[in-house]
XYZ file of C-alpha atoms in Angstrom:
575
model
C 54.609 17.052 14.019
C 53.787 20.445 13.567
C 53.158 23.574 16.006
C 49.737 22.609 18.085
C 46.409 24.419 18.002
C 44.998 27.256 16.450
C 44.216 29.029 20.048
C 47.644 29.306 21.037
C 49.777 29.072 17.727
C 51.466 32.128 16.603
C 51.543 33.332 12.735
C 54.190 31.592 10.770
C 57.459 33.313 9.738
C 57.390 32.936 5.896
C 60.039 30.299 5.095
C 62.311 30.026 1.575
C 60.129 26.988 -0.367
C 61.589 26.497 -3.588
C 59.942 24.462 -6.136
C 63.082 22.757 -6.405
C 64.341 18.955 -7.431
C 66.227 17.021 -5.536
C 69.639 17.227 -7.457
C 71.186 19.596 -4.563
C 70.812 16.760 -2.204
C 72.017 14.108 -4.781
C 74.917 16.410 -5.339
C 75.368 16.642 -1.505
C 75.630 12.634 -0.978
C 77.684 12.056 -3.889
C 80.326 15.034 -2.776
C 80.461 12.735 0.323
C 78.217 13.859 3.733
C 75.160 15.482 4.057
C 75.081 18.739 6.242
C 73.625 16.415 9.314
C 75.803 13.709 9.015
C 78.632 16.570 8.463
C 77.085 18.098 11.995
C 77.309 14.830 13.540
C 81.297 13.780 12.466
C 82.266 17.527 13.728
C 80.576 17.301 16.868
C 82.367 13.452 17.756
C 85.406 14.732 16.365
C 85.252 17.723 18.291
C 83.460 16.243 21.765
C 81.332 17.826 21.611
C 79.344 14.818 22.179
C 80.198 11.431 23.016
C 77.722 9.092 21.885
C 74.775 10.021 19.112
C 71.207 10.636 20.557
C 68.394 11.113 18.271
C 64.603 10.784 18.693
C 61.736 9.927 16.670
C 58.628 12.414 18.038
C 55.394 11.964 16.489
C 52.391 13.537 17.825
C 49.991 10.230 18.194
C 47.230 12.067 16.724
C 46.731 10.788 13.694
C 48.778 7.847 11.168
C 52.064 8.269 9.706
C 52.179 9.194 6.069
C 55.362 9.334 3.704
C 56.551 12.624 5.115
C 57.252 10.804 8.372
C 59.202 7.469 6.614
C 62.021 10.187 5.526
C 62.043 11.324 9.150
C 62.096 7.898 10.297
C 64.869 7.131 7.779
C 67.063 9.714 9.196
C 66.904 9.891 13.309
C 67.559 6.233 13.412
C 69.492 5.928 10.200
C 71.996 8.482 11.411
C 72.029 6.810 14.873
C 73.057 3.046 13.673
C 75.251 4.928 11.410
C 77.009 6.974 14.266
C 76.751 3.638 16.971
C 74.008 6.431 18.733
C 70.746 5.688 19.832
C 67.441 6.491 18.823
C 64.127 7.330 20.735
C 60.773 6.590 19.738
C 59.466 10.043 21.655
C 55.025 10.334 21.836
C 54.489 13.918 22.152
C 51.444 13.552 23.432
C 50.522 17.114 24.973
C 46.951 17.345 23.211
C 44.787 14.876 24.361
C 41.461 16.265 22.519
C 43.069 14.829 19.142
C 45.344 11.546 20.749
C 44.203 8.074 20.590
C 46.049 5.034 21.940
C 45.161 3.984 18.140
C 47.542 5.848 16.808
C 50.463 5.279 19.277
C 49.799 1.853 18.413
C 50.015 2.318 14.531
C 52.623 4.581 14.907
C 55.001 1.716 16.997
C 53.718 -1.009 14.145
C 55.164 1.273 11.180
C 58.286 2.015 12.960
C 58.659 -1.579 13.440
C 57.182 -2.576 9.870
C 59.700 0.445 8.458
C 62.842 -2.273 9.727
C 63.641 -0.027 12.652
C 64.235 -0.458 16.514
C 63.797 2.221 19.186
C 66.390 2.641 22.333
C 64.605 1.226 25.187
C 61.085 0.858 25.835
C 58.766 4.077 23.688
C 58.797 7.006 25.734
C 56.019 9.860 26.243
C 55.975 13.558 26.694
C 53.348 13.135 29.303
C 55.764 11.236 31.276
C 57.377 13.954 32.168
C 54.725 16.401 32.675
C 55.710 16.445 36.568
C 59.205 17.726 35.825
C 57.552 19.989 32.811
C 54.772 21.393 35.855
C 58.406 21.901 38.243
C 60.314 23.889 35.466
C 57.369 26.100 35.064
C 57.145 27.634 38.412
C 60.643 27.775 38.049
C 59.857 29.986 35.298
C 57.384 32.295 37.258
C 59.902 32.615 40.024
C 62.374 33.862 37.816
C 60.288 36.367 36.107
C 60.101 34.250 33.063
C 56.919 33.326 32.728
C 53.311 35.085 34.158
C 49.641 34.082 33.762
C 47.529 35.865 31.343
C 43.578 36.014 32.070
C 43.555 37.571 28.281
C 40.691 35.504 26.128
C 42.118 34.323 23.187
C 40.949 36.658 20.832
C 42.848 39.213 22.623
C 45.644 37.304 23.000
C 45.900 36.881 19.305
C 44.833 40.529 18.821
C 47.937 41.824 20.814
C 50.502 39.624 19.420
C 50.988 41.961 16.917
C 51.518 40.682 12.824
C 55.151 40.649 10.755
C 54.756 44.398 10.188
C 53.837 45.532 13.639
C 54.826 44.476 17.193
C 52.734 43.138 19.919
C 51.566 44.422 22.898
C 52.285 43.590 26.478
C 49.070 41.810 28.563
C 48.206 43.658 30.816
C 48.853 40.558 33.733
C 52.485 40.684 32.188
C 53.708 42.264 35.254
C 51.663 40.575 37.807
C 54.190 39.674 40.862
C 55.547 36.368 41.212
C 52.999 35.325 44.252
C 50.042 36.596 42.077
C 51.515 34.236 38.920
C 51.941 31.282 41.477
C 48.786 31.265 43.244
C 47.078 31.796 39.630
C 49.416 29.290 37.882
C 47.866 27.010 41.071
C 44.417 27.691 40.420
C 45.334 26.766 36.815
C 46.336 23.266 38.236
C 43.529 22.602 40.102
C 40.946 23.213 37.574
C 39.511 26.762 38.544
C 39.632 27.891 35.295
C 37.442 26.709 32.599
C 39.415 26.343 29.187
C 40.477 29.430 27.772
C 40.058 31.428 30.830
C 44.221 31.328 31.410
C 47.355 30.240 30.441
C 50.690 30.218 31.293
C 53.077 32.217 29.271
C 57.042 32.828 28.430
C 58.390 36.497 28.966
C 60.224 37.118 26.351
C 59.650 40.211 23.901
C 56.509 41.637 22.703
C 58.805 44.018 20.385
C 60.353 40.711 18.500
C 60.526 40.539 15.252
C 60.043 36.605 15.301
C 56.706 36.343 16.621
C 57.262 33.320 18.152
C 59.343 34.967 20.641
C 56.193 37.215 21.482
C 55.963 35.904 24.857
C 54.303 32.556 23.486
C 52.155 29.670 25.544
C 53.375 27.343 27.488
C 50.540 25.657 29.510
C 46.968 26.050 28.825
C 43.888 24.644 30.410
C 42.104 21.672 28.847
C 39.700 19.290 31.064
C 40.318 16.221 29.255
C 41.034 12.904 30.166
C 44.267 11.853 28.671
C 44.837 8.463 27.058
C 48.561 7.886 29.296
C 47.751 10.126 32.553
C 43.950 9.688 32.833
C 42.313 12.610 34.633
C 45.529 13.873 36.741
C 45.698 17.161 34.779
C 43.550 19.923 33.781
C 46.368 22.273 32.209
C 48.639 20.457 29.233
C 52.145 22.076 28.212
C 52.233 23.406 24.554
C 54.015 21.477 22.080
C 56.535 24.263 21.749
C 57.418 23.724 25.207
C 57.424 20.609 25.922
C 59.419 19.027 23.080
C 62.926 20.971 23.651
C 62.265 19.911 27.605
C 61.700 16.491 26.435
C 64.687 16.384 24.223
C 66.882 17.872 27.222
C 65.713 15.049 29.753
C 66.334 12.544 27.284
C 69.641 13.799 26.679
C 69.105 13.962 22.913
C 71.889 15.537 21.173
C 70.886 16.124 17.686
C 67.114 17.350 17.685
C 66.346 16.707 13.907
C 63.230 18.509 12.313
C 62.010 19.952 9.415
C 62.312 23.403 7.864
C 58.936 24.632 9.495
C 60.138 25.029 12.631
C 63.217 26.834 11.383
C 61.744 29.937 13.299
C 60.815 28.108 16.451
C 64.949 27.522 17.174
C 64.911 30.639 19.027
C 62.626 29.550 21.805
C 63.838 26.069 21.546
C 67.518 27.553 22.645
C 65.761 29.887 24.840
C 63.893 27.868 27.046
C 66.180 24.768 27.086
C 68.736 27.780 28.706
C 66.252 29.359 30.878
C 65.277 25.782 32.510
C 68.734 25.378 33.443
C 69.265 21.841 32.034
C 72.352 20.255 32.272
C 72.466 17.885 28.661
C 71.566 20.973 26.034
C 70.100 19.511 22.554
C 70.638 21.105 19.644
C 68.051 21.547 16.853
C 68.759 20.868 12.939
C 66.528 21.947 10.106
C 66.497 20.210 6.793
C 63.728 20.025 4.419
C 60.409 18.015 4.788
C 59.501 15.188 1.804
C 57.110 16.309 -0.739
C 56.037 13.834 -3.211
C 54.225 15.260 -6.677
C 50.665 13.763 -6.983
C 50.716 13.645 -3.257
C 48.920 15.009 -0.126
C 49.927 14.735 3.143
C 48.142 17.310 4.769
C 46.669 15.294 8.217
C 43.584 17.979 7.996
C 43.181 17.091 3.943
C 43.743 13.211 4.799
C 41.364 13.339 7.201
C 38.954 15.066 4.689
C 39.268 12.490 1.793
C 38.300 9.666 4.845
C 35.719 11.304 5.989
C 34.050 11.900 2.923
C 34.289 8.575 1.577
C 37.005 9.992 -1.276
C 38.949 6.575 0.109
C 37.851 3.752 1.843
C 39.931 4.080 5.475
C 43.482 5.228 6.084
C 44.879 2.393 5.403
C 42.903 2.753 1.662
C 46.043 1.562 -0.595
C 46.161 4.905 -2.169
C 46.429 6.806 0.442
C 50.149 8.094 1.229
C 50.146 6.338 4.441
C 52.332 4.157 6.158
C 49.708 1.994 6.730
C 48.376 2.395 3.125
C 51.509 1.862 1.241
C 52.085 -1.317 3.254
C 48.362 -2.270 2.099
C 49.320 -1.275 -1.455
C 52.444 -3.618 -1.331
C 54.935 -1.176 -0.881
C 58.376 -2.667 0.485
C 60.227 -1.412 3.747
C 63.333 -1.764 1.876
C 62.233 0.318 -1.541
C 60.623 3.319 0.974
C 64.321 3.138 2.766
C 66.155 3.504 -0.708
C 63.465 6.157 -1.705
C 64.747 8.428 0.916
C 68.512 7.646 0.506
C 68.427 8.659 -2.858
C 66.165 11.654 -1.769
C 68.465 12.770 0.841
C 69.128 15.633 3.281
C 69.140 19.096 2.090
C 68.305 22.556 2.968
C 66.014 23.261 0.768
C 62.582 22.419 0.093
C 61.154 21.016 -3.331
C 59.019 18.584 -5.004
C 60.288 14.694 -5.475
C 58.928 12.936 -9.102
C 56.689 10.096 -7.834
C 58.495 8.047 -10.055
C 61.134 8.213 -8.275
C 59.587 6.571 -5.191
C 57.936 4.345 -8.227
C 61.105 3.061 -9.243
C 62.957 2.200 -5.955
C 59.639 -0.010 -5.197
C 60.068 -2.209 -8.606
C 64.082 -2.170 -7.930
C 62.970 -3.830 -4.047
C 59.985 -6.430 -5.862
C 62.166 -7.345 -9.184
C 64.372 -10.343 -6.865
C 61.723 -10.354 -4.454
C 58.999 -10.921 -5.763
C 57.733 -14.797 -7.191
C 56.430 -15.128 -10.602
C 52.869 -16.089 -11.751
C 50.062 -15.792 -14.297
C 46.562 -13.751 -14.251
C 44.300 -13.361 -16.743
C 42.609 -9.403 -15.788
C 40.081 -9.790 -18.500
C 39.196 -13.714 -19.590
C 38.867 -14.605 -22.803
C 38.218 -18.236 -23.425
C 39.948 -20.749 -25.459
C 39.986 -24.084 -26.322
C 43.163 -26.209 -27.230
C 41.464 -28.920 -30.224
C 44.644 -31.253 -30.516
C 45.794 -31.041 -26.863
C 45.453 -34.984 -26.113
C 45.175 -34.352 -22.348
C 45.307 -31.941 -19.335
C 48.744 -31.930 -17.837
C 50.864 -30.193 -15.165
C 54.012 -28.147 -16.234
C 56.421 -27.195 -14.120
C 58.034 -24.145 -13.711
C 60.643 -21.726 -11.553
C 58.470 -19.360 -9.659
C 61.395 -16.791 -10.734
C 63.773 -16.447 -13.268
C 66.712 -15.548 -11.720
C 66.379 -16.663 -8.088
C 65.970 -19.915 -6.136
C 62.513 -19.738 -4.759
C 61.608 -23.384 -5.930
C 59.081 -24.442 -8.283
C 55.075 -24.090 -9.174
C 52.846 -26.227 -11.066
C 51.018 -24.815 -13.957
C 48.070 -26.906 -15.251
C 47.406 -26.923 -18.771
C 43.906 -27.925 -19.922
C 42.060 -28.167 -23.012
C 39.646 -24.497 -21.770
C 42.192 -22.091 -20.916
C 42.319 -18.322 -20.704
C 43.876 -15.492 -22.521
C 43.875 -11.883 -22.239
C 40.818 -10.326 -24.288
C 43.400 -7.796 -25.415
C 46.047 -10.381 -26.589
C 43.473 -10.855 -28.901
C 42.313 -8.916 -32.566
C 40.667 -9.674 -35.302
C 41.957 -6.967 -36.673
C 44.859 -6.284 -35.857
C 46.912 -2.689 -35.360
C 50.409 -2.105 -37.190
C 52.859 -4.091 -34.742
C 50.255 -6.087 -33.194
C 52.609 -9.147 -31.730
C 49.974 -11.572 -30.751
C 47.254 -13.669 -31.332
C 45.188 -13.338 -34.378
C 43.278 -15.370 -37.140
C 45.181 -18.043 -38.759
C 48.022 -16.490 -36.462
C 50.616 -17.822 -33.702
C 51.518 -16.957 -30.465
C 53.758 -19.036 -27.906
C 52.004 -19.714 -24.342
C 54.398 -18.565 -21.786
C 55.900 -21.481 -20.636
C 53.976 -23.972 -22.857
C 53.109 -24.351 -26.268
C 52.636 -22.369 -29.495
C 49.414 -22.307 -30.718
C 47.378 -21.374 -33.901
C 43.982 -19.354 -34.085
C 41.559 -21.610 -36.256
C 38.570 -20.204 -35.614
C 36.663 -17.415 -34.117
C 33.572 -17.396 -32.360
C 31.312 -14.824 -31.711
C 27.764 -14.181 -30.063
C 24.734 -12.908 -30.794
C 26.379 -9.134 -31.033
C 28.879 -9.814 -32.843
C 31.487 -9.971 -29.650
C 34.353 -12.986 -29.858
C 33.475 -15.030 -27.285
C 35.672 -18.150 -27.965
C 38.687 -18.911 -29.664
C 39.568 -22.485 -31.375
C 43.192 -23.308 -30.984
C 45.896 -26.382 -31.823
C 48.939 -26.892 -30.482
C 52.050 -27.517 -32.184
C 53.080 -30.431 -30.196
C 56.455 -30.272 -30.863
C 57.068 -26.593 -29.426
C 56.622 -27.640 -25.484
C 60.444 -25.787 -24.335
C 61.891 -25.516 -27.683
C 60.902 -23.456 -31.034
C 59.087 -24.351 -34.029
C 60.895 -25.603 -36.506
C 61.046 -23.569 -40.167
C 59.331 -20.694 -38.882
C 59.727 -17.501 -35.942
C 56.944 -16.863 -33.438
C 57.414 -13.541 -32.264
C 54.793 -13.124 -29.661
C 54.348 -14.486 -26.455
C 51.259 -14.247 -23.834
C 50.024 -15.376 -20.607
C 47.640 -17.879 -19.844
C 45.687 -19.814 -16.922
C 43.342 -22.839 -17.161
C 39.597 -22.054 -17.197
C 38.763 -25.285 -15.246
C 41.482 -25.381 -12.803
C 42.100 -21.781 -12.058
C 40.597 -20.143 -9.047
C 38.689 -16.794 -9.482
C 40.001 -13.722 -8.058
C 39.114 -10.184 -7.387
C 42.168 -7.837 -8.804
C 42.039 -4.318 -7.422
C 43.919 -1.868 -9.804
C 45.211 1.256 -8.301
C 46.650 4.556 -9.834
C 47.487 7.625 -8.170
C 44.613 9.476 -6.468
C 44.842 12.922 -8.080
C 45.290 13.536 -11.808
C 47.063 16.912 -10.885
C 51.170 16.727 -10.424
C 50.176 19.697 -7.881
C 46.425 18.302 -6.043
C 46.442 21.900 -4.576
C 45.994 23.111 -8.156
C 42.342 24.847 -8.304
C 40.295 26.418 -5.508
C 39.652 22.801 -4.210
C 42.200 19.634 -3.745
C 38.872 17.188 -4.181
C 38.638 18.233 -7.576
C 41.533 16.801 -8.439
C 40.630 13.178 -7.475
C 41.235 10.524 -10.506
C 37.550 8.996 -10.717
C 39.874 6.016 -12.132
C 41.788 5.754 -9.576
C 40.463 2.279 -8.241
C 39.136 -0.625 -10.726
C 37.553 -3.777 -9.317
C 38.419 -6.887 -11.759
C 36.892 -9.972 -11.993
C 40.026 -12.149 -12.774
C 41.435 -15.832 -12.800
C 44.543 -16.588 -11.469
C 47.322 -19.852 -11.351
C 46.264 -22.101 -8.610
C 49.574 -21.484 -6.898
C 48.572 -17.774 -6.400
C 45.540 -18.752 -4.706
C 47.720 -20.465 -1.695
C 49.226 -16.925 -0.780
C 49.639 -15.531 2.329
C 48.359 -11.901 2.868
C 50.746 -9.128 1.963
C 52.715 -12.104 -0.166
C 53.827 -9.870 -3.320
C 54.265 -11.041 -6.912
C 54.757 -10.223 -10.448
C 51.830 -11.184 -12.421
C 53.615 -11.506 -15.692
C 53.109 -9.293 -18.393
C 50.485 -7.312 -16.043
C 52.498 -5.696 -13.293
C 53.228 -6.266 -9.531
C 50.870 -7.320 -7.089
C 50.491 -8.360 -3.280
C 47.676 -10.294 -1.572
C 45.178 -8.158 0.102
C 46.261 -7.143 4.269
C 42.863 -7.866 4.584
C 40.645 -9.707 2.320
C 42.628 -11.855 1.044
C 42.029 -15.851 1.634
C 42.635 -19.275 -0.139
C 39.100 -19.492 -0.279
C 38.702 -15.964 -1.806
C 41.514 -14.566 -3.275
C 42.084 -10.566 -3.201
C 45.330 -8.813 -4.719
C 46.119 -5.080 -4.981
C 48.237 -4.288 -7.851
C 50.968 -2.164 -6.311
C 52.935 -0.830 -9.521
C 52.386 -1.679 -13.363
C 55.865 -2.939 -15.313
C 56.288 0.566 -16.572
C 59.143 2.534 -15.010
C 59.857 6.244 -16.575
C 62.305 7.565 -13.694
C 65.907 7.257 -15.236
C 68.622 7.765 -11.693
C 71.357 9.257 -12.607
C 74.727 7.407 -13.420
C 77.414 7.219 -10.657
């Protein structure tokens, strides 16, 4: 959602960016509202306005990534919370880089996020009639002229911070002249770049984006809502302000970046004439440590086979975190507990980490993988049977049935011969309990030709099936599955993508990339698991949390992402 093209974008005021945490905006919610939702109670209080109307405006030209789910969060969160409305808004003025694909995505994460738009999803392009009729309102008030500068010169003239720009020299070309040009524009008599339409504002300013910016320029493209209707498309700048003021959206809520574009936001909303007048609200965009969100950098790491699609479950996607097994309701809580603030900074990962385990803990079923088999065989165990257990501690989701047979697996590394100082589990002539079954002893160790344990010989102590040995502590305990009767499984471990809390760090972001970022395992896993239903999540105990592949996943052929490990280092503060 950010200022379009390079053609016709002016330089960027330099913004405050503090490399800040997010304790100002923690302080903010606890001392009661944030500055929005302050806005918001003022201006119903005041009535100012009668009835909350916020909109959600993506540019559909390219896929939502976690900078957008705090967006998200707030237009429509403040709008339920206010009895408003919210918009989902396309601005879809650039049809070189817009694909029905991605207003399609787009609506699906919205959806998939738990939210609901006012009405049916509306489009900038829809109103690029009324957007044509306010700009030769503009050239008949003097407001706006046609410039046959090329765009070099254009950006030549406009000046830098230090010095001001120049006027065109078609800045003063009469109102019939602009007209019959601004016509020509329309009809496709200019090729693209020849001419554009722009404001007349103030060469002299000191914000350059008053510097008489574009508003139309000419683009023979086919466009994926309006087909071939138009050969000149309004700038972004220009057409989202319009769009909020025929909406009627009262609280137009964006990020610090286009602090310096309020100016012509106010300005041309006034100059149009409109009778509902939005009003725009900076607060500070969502950036995650270990995280890119860059589209132009995304975009890069796809294209260069860095990940494997945008929907890769490391990227930080919508449509990746959803493949990763990220929960609607722990991206919601991420960016409560973010919150709304006025300055920009840097958000701990684990952070975001820890509101995803605090969604899966009561959400998530219980079951048993073994990432790395080790075999072993149960001597004494008279006869395969079926246990059955909870598929979670401490809710009702029913039961599972665990067979037990005489060739199980273990864990290679809940295994040592030798063991390390505080080594809890199994080892020679030791005991270990099997979650939910039976302690067993090591009796013997096999090994191949190498030297590598291959096999371990085991007995049960039959009397330790729910209830401890007698005469004696067993402190460890360690998961299991059959080796006959579990079903193979491919187990894809994920970690972050960079190894750098700051991926920028360096003269190149793909430097950065963990090379361990993705494992492929060879794992078996509890029949029950096998029966999943994509995007099911569990905890595999002891190993972490995991959800059955979007994709690839099938009874037949089981797939499962591991979303999170068990680990959790963020500590929230006390309330």
């Amino acid at each position: 959602m950010k200022p379009n093209d390079v053609v016709s974008s002016l330089p960027n005021n330099p913004t405050p960016n503090t490399h800040a945490s997010v304790d100002s905006a923690q302080q903010e919610q606890q001392a009661g509202l944030d500055f929005v939702r302050q806005v918001i109670t003022e201006d119903l209080a005041a009535g100012r306005a009668n009835q909350i109307v916020t909109r959600f405006p993506p540019e559909p030209n390219g896929y939502l990534h976690i900078g957008h789910v705090k967006a998200i969060c707030l237009n429509f969160g403040v709008a339920e919370e206010f009895d408003g409305l919210c918009n989902l808004r396309f601005d879809d003025t650039n049809p070189d880089a817009e694909e029905q694909e991605y207003v399609d995505g787009i609506a699906n994460d919205v959806k998939w996020l738990g939210f609901n738009w006012n009405g049916e999803p509306r489009y900038a392009s829809s109103y690029f009639d009324q957007l044509y009729a306010w700009a030769v309102q503009l050239i008949e008030q003097g407001d706006a002229y046609v410039d046959l500068q090329s765009p070099e010169e254009i950006k030549l003239n406009r000046g830098s911070f230090v010095e001001p720009g120049k006027n065109s020299p078609y800045r003063d070309a009469s109102v019939e002249e602009n007209l019959a040009r601004f016509e020509k524009m329309r009809s496709g008599e200019f090729k693209e770049g020849e001419a554009v339409l722009r404001a007349k504002i103030d060469m002299a300013s000191p914000n350059v984006h008053m510097r008489d910016p574009i508003l139309y320029r000419v683009l023979h493209s086919e466009h994926h809502q309006t087909g071939d209707k138009w050969k000149i498309y309004p700038m972004y700048d220009y057409a989202h302000p319009l769009s909020d003021a025929i909406e009627g959206i009262t609280h137009s809520l964006c990020t610090l970046e286009f602090q310096d574009h309020r100016p012509f936001y106010d300005w041309i909303v006034e100059k149009v004439k409109s009778k509902a007048v939005p009003h725009q609200y900076e607060s500070s965009r969502l950036n995650v440590d270990y995280t890119i969100t860059s589209k132009r950098k995304l975009r890069k790491l796809v294209e260069g086979g860095h990940v494997n699609g945008w929907d890769d479950p490391r990227m930080p996607t919508v449509v990746g975190m959803r493949r990763r097994g990220f929960t609607p309701e722990g991206l919601r809580d991420f960016c409560k507990r973010v919150g709304v603030s006025k300055t920009d900074g840097i958000v701990d990962v684990a952070m975001l980490e820890f509101c995803i385990r605090q969604s899966l803990e009561n959400t998530a079923a219980r079951g048993m993988a073994v990432l790395s088999p080790l075999k072993v065989t149960l001597t004494n165990l008279p006869e395969d049977m079926d246990l059955t257990h909870a598929r979670h501690p401490n809710v009702d989701m029913g039961d599972r049935v665990i067979p037990l047979t005489k060739e199980i697996y273990i864990d290679r590394k809940d295994f040592e011969e030798v063991p390390p100082k505080g080594f809890k589990r199994l080892i020679p002539d030791g005991e270990v309990r099997l979650r939910h079954a039976y302690v067993i002893k090591c009796d013997e160790v096999i090994k191949d030709a190498n030297g590598e344990v291959v096999e371990l010989k085991c007995s049960i102590d039959p009397e330790t099936l729910g209830k401890n040995p007698e005469g004696r502590k067993v402190k460890g305990v360690i998961h299991w599955v059959s080796a006959t009767k579990g079903i193979p499984a491919e187990v894809r471990i994920y970690d972050r993508l960079f190894t750098e809390a700051d991926p920028e760090t360096g003269d190149d972001f793909l430097a950065n990339l963990n090379p361990d970022s993705m494992k492929v395992l060879e794992a078996v896993i509890e029949p029950a698991l096998a029966q999943a239903s994509p995007e099911d999540r569990f905890q595999f105990e002891r190993e972490g949390y995991f959800v059955a592949d979007q994709h690839d996943h099938s009874p037949e052929k089981p797939v499962f992402n591991r979303i999170l490990d068990l680990k959790d280092s963020f500590k929230p503060e006390k309330k």
